[in-house]
GROMACS .gro file of C-alpha atoms in nm:
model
  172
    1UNK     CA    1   0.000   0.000   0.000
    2UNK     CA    2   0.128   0.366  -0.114
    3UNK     CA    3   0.149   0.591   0.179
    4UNK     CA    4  -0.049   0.933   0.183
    5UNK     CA    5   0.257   1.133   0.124
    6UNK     CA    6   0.538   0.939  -0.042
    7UNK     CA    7   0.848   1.121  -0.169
    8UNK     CA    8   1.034   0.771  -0.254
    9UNK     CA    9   1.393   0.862  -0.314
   10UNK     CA   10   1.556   0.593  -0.550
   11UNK     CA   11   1.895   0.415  -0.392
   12UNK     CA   12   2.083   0.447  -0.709
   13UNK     CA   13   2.025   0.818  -0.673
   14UNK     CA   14   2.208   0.893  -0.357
   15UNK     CA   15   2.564   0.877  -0.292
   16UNK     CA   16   2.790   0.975  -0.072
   17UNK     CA   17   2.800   1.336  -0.077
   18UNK     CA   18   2.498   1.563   0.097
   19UNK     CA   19   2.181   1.564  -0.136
   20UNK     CA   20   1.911   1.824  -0.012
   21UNK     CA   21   1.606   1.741  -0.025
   22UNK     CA   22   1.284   1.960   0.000
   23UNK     CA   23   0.937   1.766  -0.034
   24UNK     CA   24   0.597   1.970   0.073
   25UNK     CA   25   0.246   1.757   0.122
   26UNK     CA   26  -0.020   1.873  -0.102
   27UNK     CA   27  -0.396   1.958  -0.010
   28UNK     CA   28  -0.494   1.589  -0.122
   29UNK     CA   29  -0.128   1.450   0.056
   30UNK     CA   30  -0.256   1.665   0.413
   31UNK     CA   31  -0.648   1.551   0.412
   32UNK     CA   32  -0.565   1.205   0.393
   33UNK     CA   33  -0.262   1.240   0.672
   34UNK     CA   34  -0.512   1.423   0.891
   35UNK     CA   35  -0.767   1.105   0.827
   36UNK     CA   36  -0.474   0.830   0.911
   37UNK     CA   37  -0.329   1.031   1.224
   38UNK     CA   38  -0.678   1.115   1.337
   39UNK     CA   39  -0.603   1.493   1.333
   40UNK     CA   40  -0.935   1.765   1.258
   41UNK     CA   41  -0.639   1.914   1.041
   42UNK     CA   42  -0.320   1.927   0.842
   43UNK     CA   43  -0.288   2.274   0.733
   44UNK     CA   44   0.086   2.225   0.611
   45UNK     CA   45   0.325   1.979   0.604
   46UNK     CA   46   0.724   2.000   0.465
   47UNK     CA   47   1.041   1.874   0.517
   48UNK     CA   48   1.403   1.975   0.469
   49UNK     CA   49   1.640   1.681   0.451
   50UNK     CA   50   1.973   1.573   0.379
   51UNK     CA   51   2.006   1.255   0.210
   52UNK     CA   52   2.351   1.062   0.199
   53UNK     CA   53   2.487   0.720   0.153
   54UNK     CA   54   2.764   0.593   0.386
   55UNK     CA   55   2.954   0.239   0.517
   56UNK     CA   56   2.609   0.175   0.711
   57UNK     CA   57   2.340   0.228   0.498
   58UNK     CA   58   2.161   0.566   0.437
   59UNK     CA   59   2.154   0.855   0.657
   60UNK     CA   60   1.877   1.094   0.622
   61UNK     CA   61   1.885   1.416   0.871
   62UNK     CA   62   1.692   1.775   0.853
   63UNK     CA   63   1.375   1.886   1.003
   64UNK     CA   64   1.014   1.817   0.991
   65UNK     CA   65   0.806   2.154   1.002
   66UNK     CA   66   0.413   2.170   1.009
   67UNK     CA   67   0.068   2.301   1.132
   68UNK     CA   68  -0.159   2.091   1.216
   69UNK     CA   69  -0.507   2.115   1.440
   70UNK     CA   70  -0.574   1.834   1.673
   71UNK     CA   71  -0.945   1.706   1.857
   72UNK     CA   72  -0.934   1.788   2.253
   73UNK     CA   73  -0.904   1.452   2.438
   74UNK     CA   74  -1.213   1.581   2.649
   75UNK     CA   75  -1.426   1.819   2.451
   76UNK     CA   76  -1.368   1.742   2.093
   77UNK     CA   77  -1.263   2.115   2.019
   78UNK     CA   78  -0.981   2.181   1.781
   79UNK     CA   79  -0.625   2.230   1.955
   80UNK     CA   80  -0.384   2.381   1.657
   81UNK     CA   81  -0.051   2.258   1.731
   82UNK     CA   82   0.297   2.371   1.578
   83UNK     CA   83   0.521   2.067   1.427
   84UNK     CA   84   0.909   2.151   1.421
   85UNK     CA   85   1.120   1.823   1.495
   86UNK     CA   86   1.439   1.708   1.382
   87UNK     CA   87   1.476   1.411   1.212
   88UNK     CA   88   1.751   1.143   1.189
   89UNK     CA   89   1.734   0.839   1.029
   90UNK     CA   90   1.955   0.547   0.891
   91UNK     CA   91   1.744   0.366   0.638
   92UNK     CA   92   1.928  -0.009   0.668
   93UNK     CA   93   1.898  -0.326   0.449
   94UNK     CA   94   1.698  -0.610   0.585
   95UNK     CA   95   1.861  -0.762   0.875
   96UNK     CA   96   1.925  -1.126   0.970
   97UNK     CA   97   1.724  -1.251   1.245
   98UNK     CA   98   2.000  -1.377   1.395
   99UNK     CA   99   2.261  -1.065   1.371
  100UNK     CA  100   2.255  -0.816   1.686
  101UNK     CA  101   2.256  -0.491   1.649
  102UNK     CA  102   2.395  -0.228   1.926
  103UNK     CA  103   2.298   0.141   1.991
  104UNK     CA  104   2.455   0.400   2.127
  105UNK     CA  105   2.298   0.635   2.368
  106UNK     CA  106   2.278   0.891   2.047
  107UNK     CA  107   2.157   0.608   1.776
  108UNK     CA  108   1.945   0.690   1.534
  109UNK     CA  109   1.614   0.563   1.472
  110UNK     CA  110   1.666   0.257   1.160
  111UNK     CA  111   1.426   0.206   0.913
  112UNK     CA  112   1.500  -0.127   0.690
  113UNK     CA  113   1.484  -0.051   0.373
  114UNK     CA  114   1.258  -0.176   0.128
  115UNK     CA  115   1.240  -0.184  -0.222
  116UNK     CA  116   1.496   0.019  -0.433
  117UNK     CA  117   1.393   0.270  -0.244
  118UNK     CA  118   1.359   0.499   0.079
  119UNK     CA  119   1.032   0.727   0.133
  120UNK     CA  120   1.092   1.060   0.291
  121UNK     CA  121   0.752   1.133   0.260
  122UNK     CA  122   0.635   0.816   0.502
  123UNK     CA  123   0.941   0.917   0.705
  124UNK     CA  124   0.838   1.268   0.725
  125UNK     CA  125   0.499   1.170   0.833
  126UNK     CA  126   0.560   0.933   1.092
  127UNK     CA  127   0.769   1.173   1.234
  128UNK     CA  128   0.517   1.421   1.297
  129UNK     CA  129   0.270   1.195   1.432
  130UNK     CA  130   0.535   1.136   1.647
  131UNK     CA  131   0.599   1.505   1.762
  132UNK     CA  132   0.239   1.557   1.814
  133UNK     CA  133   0.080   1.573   2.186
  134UNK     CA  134  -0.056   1.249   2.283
  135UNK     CA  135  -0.334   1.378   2.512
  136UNK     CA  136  -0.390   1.744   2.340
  137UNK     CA  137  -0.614   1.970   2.569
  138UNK     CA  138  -0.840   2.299   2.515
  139UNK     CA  139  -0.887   2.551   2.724
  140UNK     CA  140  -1.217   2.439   2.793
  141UNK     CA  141  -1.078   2.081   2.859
  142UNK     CA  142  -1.105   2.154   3.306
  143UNK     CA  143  -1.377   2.286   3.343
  144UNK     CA  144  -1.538   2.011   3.158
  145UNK     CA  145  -1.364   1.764   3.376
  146UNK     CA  146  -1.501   1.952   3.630
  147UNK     CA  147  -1.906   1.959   3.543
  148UNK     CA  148  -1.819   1.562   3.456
  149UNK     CA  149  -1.711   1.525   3.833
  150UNK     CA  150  -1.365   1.439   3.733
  151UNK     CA  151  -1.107   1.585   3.985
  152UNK     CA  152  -0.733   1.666   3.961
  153UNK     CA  153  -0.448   1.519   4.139
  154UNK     CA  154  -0.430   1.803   4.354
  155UNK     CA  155  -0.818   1.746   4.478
  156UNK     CA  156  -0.768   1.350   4.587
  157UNK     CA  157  -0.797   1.294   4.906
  158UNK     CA  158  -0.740   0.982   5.101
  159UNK     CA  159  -1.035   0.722   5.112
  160UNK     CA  160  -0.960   0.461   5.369
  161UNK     CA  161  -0.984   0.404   5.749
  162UNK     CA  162  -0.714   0.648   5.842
  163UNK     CA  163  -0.839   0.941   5.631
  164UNK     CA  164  -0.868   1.247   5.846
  165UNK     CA  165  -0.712   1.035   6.174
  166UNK     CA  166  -0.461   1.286   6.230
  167UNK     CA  167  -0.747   1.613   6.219
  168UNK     CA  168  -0.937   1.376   6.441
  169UNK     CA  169  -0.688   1.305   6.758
  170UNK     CA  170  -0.563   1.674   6.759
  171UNK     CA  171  -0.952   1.719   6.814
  172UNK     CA  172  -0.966   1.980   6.487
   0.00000   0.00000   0.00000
């Protein structure tokens, strides 16, 4: 299946020296990433990468910049939210099961590679799906917690035998 927003960038096509790469979602490209990542809205979506081949495989780096408007976890209302994450990748042939592979504390995320091929579109994507806020909140999002009955953190109070014991023997 063809992603929303592929941008495949041939293997024979990238060497070893820096290759920039610009790719920009179009209306069509946005309304169907808004569908997939359950977003109200993609109001725009680009990338700036860098695109070369080395010893390991394919290293893509740049930044991910976007608009997009989320649904409120609680009241449904749109939440616009501002997309600018960096991106690293190493795009990797397929793997044997059996060979380990070791990461450093600043490894990369590694995308096998399949195909000819490596999308920056799908890459691009995925990383700002990524970026967004899992639990996105209005303004209105409280107070709506509130009316529901729902209480913060702050407003728990103990519920068990002892609750209130130590109000109780200083006789407050």
């Amino acid at each position: 299946m063809t992603p929303e927003w592929s941008r495949p960038e041939r293997l024979d096509a990238i060497g070893e020296r820096d290759k920039p790469v610009h790719i920009e979602a179009d209306e069509g490209e946005r309304i169907a990433l808004a569908r997939r990542f359950e977003l109200k809205a993609v109001d725009r979506l680009a990338a700036d990468l860098v695109v070369r081949r080395d010893a390991a495989g394919v290293l893509v780096t740049g930044r991910v910049r976007g608009d997009v408007v989320q649904a409120c976890g609680v009241t449904d209302e749109p939440v616009p939210a501002v997309v600018d994450e960096e991106v690293a990748l190493r795009f990797v042939e397929a793997l044997d099961g059996e060979e380990e592979v070791e990461l450093s504390a600043d490894a990369m995320d590694v995308v096998v590679i399949e195909g000819g091929a490596i999308d920056l579109g799908e890459a691009a994507a995925e990383t700002m799906a990524l970026a967004l806020d899992p639990f996105p909140r209005s303004p209105n999002a409280a107070r709506a917690l509130r009316e529901a009955g729902v209480i913060s953190e702050d407003e728990v109070q103990p519920m068990n035998a002892f609750a209130g014991l130590k109000d109780k023997l200083a006789g407050r």
